[in-house]
Short mmCIF file of C-alpha atoms in Angstrom, two decimals:
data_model
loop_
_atom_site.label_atom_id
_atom_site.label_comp_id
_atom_site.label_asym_id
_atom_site.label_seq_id
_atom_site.Cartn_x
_atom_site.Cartn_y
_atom_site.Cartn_z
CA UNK A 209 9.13 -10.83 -9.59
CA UNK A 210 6.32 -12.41 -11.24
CA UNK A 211 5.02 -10.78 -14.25
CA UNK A 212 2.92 -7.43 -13.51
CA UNK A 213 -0.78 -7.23 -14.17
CA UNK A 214 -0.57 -4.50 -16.90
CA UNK A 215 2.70 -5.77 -18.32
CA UNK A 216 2.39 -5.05 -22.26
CA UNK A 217 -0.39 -2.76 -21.75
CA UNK A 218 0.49 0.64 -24.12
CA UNK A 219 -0.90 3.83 -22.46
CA UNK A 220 -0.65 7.40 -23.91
CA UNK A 221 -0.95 9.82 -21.12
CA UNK A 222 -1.69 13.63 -22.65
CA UNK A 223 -2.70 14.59 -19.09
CA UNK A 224 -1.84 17.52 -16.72
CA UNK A 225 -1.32 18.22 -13.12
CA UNK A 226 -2.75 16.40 -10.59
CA UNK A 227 -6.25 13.86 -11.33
CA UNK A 228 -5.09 12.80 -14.94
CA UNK A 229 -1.31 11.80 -14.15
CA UNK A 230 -2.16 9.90 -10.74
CA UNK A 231 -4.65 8.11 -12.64
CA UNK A 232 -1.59 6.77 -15.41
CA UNK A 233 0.81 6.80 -12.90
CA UNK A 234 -1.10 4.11 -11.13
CA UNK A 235 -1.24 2.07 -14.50
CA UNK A 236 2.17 2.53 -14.41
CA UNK A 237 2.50 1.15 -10.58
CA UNK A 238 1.01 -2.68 -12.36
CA UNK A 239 3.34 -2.74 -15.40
CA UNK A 240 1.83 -0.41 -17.92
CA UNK A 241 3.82 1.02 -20.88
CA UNK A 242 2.78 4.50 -20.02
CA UNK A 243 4.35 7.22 -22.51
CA UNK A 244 3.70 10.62 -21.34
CA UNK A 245 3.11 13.69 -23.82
CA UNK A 246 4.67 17.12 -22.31
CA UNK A 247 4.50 20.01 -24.29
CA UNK A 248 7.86 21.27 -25.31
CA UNK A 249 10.19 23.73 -23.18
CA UNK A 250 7.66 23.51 -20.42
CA UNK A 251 6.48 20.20 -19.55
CA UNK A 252 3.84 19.33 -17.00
CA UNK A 253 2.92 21.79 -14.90
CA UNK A 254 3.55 20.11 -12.12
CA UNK A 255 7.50 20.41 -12.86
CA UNK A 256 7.57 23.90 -11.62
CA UNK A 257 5.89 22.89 -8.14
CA UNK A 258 9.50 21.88 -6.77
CA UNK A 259 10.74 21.79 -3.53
CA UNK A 260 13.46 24.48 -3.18
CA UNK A 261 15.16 22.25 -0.83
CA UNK A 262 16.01 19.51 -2.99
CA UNK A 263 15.53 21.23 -5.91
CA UNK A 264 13.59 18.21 -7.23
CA UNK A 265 9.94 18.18 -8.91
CA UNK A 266 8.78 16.51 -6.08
CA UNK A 267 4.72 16.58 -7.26
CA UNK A 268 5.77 15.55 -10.31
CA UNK A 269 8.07 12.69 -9.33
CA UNK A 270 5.32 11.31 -7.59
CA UNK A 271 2.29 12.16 -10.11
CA UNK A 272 4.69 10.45 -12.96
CA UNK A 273 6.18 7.62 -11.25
CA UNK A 274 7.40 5.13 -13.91
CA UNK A 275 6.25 6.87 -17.07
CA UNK A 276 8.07 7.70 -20.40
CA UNK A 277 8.53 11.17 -21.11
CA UNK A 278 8.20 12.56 -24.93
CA UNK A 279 8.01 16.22 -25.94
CA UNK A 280 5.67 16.43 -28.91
CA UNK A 281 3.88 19.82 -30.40
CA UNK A 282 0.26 19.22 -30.78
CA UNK A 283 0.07 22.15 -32.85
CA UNK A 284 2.56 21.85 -35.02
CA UNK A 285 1.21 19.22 -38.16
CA UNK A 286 4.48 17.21 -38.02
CA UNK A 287 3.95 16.82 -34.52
CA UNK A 288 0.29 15.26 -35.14
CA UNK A 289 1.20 13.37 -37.43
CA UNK A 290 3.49 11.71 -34.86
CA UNK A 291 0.63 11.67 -32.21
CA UNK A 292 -1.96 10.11 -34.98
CA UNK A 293 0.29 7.07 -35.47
CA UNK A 294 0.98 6.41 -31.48
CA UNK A 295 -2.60 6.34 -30.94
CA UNK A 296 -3.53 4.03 -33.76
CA UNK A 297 -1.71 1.30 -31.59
CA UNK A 298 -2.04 2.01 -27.67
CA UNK A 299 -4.55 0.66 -25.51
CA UNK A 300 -5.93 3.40 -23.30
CA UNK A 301 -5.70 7.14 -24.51
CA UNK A 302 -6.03 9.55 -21.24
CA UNK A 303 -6.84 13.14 -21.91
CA UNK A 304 -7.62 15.75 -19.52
CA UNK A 305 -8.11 19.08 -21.76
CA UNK A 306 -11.38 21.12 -21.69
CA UNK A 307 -13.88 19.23 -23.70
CA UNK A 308 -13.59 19.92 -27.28
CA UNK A 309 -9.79 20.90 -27.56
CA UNK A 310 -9.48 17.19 -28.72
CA UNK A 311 -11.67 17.25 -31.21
CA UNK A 312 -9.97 20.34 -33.19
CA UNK A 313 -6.75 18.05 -33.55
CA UNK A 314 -9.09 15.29 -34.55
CA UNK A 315 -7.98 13.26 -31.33
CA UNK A 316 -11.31 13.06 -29.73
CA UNK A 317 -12.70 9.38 -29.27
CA UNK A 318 -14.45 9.28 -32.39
CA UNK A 319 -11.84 10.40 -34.43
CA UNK A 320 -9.13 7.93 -32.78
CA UNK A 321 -11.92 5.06 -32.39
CA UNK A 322 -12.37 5.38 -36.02
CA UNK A 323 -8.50 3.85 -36.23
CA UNK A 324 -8.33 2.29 -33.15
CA UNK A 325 -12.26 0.91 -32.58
CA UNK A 326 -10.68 -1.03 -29.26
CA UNK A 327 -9.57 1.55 -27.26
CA UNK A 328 -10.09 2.32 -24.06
CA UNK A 329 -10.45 6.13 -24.18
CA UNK A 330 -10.65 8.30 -20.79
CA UNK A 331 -11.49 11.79 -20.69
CA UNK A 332 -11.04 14.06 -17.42
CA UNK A 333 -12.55 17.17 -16.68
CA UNK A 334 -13.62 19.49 -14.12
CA UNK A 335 -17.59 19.23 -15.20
CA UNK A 336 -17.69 16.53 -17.04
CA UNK A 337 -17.85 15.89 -21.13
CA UNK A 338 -21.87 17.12 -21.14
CA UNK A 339 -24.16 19.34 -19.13
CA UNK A 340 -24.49 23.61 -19.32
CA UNK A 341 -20.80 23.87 -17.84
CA UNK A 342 -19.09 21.27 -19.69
CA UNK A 343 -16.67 23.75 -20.82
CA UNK A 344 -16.22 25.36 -17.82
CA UNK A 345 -12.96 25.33 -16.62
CA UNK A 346 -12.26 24.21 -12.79
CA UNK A 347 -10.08 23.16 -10.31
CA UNK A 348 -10.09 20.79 -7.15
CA UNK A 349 -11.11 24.00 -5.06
CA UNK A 350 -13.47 24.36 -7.24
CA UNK A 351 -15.27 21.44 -7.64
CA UNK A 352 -15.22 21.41 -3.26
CA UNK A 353 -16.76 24.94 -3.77
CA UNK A 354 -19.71 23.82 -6.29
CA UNK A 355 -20.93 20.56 -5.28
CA UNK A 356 -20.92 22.17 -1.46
CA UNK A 357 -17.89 20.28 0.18
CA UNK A 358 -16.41 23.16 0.70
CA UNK A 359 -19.61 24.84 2.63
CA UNK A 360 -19.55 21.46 4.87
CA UNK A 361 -16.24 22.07 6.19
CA UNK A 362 -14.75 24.54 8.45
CA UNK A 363 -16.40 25.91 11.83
CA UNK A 364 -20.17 27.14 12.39
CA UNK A 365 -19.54 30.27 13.13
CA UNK A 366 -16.83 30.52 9.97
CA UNK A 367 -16.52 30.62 6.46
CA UNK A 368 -16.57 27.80 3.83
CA UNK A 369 -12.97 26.09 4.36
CA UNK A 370 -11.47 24.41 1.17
CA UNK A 371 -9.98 21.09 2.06
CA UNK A 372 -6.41 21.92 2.13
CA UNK A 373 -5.04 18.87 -0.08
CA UNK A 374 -5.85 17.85 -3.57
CA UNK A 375 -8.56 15.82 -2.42
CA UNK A 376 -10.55 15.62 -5.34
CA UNK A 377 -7.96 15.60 -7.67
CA UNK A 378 -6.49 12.09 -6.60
CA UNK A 379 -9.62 10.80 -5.60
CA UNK A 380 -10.52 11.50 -9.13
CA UNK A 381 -7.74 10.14 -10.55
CA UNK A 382 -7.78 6.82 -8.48
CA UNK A 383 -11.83 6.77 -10.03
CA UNK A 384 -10.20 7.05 -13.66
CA UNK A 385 -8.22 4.52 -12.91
CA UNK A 386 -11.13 2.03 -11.92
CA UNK A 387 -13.31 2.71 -15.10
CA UNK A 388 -10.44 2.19 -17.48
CA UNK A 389 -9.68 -1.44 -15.29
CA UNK A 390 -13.32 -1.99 -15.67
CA UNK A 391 -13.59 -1.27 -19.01
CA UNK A 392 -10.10 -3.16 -19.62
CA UNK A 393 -12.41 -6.14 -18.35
CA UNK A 394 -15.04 -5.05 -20.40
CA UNK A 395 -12.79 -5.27 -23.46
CA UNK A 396 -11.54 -8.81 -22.48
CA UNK A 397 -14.49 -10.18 -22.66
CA UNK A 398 -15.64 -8.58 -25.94
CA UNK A 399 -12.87 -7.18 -27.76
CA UNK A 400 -14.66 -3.73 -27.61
CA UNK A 401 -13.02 -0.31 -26.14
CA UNK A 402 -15.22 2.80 -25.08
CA UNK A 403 -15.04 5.99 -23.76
CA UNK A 404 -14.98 6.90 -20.05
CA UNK A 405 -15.90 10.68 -19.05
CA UNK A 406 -14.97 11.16 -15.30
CA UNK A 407 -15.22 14.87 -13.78
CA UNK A 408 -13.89 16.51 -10.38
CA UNK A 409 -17.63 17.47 -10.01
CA UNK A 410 -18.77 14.26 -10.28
CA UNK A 411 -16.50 12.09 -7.81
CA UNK A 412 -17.23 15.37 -5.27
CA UNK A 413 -20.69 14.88 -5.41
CA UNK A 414 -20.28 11.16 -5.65
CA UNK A 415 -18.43 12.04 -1.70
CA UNK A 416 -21.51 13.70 -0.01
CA UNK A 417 -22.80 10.87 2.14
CA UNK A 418 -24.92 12.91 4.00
CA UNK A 419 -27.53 13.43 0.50
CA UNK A 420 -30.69 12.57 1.66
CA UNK A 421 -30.01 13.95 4.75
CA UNK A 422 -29.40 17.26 3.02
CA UNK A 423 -31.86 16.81 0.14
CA UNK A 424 -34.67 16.00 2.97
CA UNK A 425 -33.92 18.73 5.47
CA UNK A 426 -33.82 21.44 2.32
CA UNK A 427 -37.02 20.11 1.74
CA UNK A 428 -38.24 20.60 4.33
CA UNK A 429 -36.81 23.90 4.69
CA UNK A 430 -34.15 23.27 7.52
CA UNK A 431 -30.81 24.44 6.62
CA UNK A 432 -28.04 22.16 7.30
CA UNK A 433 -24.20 23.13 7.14
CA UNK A 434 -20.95 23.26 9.04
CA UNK A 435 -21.14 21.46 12.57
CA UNK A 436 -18.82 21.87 15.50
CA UNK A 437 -20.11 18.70 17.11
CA UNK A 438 -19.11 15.18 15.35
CA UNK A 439 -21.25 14.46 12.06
CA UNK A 440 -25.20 16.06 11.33
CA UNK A 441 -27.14 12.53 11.98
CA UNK A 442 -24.12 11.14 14.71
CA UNK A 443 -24.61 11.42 18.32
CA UNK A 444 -22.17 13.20 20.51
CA UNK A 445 -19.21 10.29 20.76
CA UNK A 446 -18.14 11.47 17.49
CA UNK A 447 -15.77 14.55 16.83
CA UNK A 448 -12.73 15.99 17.40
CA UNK A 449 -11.40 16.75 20.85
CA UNK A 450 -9.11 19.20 22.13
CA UNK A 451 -6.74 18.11 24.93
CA UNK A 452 -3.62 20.22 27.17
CA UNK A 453 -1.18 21.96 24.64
CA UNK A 454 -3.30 22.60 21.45
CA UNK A 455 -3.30 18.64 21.34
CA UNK A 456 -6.07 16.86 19.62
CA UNK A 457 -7.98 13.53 19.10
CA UNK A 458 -10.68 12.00 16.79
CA UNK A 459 -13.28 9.98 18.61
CA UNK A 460 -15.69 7.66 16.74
CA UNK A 461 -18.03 6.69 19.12
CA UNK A 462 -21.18 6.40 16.77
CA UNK A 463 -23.13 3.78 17.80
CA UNK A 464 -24.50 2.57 21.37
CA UNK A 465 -21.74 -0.32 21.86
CA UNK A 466 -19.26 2.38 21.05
CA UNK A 467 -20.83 4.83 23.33
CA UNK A 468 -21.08 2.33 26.46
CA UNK A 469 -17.16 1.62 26.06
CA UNK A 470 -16.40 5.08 25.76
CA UNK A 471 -18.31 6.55 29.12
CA UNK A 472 -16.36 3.10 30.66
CA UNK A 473 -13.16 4.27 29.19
CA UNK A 474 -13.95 7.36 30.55
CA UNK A 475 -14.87 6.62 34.25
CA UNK A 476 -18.48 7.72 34.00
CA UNK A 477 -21.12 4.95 33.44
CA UNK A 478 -23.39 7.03 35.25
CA UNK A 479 -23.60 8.74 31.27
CA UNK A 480 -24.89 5.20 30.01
CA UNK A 481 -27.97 5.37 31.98
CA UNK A 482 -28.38 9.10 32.35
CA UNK A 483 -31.83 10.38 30.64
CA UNK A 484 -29.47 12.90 29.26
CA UNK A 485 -27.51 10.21 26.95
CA UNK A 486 -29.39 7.35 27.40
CA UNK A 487 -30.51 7.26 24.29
CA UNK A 488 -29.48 8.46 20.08
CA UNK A 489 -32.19 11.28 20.45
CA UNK A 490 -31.10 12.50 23.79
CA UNK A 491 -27.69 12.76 23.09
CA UNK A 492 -28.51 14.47 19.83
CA UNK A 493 -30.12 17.05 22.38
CA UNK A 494 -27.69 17.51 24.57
CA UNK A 495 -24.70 17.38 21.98
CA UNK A 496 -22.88 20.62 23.16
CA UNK A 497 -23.39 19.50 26.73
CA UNK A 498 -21.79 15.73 25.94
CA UNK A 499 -19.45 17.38 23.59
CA UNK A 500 -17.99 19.65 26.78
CA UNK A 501 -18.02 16.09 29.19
CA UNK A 502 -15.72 14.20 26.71
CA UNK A 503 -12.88 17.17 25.94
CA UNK A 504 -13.02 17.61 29.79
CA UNK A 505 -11.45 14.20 30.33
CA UNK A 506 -9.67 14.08 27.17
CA UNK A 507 -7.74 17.79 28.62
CA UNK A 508 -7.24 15.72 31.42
CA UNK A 509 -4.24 13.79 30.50
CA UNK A 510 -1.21 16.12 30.03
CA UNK A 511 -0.03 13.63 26.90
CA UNK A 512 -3.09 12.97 24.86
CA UNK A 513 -1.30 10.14 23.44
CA UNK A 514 -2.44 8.67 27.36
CA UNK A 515 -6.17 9.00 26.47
CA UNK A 516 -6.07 7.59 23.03
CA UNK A 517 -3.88 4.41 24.68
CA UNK A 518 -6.96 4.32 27.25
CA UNK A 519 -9.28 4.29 24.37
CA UNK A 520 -7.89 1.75 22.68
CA UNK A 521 -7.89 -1.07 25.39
CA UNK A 522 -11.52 -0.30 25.28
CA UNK A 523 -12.01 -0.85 21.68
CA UNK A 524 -13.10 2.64 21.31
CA UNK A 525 -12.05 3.80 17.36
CA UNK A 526 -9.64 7.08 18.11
CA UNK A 527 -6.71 8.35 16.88
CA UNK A 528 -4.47 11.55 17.63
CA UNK A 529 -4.81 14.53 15.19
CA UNK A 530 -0.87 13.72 13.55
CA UNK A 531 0.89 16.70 12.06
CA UNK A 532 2.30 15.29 8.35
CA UNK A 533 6.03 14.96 10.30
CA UNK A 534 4.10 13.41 12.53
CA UNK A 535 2.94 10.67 10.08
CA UNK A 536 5.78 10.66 7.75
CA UNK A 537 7.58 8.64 10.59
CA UNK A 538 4.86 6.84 11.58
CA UNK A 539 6.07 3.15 12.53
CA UNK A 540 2.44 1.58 11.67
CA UNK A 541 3.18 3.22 7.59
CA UNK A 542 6.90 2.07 7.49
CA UNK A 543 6.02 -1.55 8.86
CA UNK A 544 3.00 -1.75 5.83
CA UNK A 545 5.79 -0.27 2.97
CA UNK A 546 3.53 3.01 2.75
CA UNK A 547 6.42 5.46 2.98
CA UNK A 548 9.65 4.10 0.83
CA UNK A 549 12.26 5.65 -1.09
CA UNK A 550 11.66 5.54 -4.79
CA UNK A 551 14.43 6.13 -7.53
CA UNK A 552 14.67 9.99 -8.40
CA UNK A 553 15.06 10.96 -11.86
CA UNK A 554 17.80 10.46 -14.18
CA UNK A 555 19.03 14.57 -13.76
CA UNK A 556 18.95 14.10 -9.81
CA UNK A 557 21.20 11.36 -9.83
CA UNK A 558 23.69 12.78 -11.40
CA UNK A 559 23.96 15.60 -8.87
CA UNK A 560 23.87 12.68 -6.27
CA UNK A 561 20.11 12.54 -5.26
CA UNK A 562 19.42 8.60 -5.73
CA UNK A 563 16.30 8.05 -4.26
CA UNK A 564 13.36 10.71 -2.65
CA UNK A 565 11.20 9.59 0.18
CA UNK A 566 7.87 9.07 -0.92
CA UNK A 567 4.35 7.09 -0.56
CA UNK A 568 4.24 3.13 -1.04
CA UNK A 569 1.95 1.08 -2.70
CA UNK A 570 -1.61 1.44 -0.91
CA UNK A 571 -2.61 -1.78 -2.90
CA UNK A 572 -1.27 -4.64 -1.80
CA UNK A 573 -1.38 -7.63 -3.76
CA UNK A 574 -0.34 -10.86 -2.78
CA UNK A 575 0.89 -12.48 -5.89
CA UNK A 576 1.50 -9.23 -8.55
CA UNK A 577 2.60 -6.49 -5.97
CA UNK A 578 3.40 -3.47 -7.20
CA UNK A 579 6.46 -1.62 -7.91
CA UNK A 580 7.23 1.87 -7.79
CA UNK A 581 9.91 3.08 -9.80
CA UNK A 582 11.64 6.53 -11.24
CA UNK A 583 9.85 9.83 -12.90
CA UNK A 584 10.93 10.70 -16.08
CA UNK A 585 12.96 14.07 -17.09
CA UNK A 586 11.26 16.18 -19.76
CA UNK A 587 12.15 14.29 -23.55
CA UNK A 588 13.81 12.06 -21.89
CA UNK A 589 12.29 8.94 -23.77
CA UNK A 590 12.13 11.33 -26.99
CA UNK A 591 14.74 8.52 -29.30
CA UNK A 592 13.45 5.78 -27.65
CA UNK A 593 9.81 6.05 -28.53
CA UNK A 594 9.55 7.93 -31.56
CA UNK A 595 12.12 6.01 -33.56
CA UNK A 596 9.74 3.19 -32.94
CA UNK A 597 6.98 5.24 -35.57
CA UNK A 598 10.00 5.89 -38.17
CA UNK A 599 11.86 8.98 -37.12
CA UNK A 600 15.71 8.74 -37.14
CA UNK A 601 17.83 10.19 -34.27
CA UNK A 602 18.37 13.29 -36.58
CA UNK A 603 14.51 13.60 -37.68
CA UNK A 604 13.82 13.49 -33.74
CA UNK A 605 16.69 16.07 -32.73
CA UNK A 606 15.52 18.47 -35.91
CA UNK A 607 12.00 18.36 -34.54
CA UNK A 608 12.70 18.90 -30.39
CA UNK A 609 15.33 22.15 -32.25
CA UNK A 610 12.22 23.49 -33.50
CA UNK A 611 9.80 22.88 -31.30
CA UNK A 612 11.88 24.38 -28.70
CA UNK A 613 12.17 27.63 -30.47
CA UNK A 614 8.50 28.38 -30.93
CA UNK A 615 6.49 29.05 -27.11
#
């Protein structure tokens, strides 16, 4: 394999959970050096999310994919005094406390730009490193909640509905990991680092691409929210349909080309010329109506997979609603490498547990692919990267004995 783009690139990861670690772990996926800083006894979070099955940390296999793992005590002043000489030489610091827990162990950017004026220095938060709730703590739930995701989604006639995965929290992380290539680029050119503030709240907000819709109907004092039927500013064409046996399909019919081929895929081009759906406006009047025509002939078929086949040969964009297992075994994902076995930590192979089924690269380079490889146990790196800053094997075992004793 040719050499990887990050190859030699020295990233300290202090980062928890979910948007900070996917963000390093994808440094990781292009060859970064990517040493990972777990608090003593307890580690990431993350490693307590396990599957019972498997007995494996399966978030955190995934969310630390090809990191280094080193157990260091941030408040213990032998312990920062460690941390203060691996920042001194890495590339790209990632943090993801509340703002200003950095800055009382002097690790904030100005204190490590001061020794290190090139780094490339990424904070993530749930608000952000300034505003009135900078300090706020928050979650992916409830970043969905305040920006008004969360109000978007779910049924009219229901409450708010939280999007059930971590939405936020990778799409967060995968924005972290842009702004620290960018400013990677940045420093390339000009041998300067800088600091990066990304927030949960700001990639949800950054998400709502219905804004001036919203922002010009509030104006004009017309409230807009949940929908039953497609988008808020898409005819009927677009939505979810229910077919025989609690079946389901997504239509995107959402323009007039789209709409012709699906009343031909349908059997009814009477609907093309009908003053009822002739037109954007007119089928924005008679959405319900519409709505009711198209899940009639989608119920139609006793295996919905039959419509969406129908829809396809007339280059109508549709899918069946997949369960996960459904997608897991998905021959379209295998073919493109997006579900592959990945090496399981050091601890699982011993009990015989080589590899754990997980997601594939979803960037795919031609000439510096990426590679996916194991998760680290907790310390497990602990000799190998702290005797490079001076500590002896029994300096480094004296210091895990006593770190391990104080919670």
């Amino acid at each position: 394999m040719s050499q990887r783009i990050f190859e030699g690139l020295k990233v300290l990861d202090f980062t928890n959970n979910v948007a900070g670690p996917g963000s390093s772990a994808l440094l990781a996926d292009y060859g970064a050096d990517v040493i990972k800083i777990e608090r003593p006894i307890f580690g990431d979070d993350t490693r307590s999310w396990g599957s019972s099955v498997i007995e494996s940390f399966s978030w955190y296999t995934w969310l630390n994919r090809g990191k280094k793992s080193v157990t260091i005590s941030l408040t213990d002043p032998e312990g920062l005094a460690i941390i203060e000489k691996m920042v001194a030489d890495a590339d790209v610091v990632l943090q993801a406390f509340r703002p200003g827990v950095m800055r009382r162990f002097a690790l904030d950017y100005e204190s490590v730009a001061k020794v290190n004026p090139s780094v490339v220095y990424c904070s993530i938060s749930a608000y952000g490193q300034t505003g009135p709730k900078a300090t706020n703590a928050g979650y992916d739930q409830i970043a969905q909640a305040y920006t008004g995701l969360m109000d978007m989604t779910g049924q009219p006639d229901g409450p708010p509905t939280r999007v059930s995965i971590s939405m936020l929290d990778h799409s967060t992380g995968i924005n972290a990991f842009g702004s620290i290539c960018a400013a990677l680029y940045h420093r390339e050119k000009t041998g300067e680092g800088q600091h990066i503030d990304v927030s949960l709240v700001g990639t949800a907000f950054s998400m709502i691409d219905m804004f001036e819709e919203v922002a010009e109907a509030t104006t004009l004092g017309i409230s807009i929210n949940r929908t039953r039927v497609g988008r808020f500013t898409v005819s009927p064409g677009a939505g979810t349909y229910r077919g025989k046996g609690n079946q389901y399909c997504e239509i995107a019919a959402n323009n007039e080309k789209l709409w012709r081929l699906l009343c031909q895929a349908m059997g009814r081009p009477d609907l093309i010329t009908d003053p009822r759906s002739d037109s954007e406006s007119s089928r924005m009047k008679n959405a319900s109506l519409l709505h009711g025509i198209i899940e009639d002939w989608v119920a139609s078929f006793d295996d919905i997979n039959v419509a969406v086949e129908k829809l396809d040969k007339f280059g109508v964009p549709c899918a069946k609603v997949n369960s996960i297992g459904d997608t897991v075994a998905d021959e379209h994902l295998l073919a493109r490498g997006a579900i592959t076995d990945v090496p399981a930590p050091t601890s699982m192979q011993a009990r015989g547990v080589k590899t754990i089924r997980a997601r594939g690269p979803w960037h795919i380079l031609s000439k510096t692919p990426l590679q996916m490889r194991k998760a680290p146990d907790r310390g497990e790196h602990n000799i190998e990267v702290l005797a490079q800053y001076g500590l002896s094997v029994d300096e480094i075992g004296k210091l895990q004995e006593k770190w391990n004793k104080s919670k």
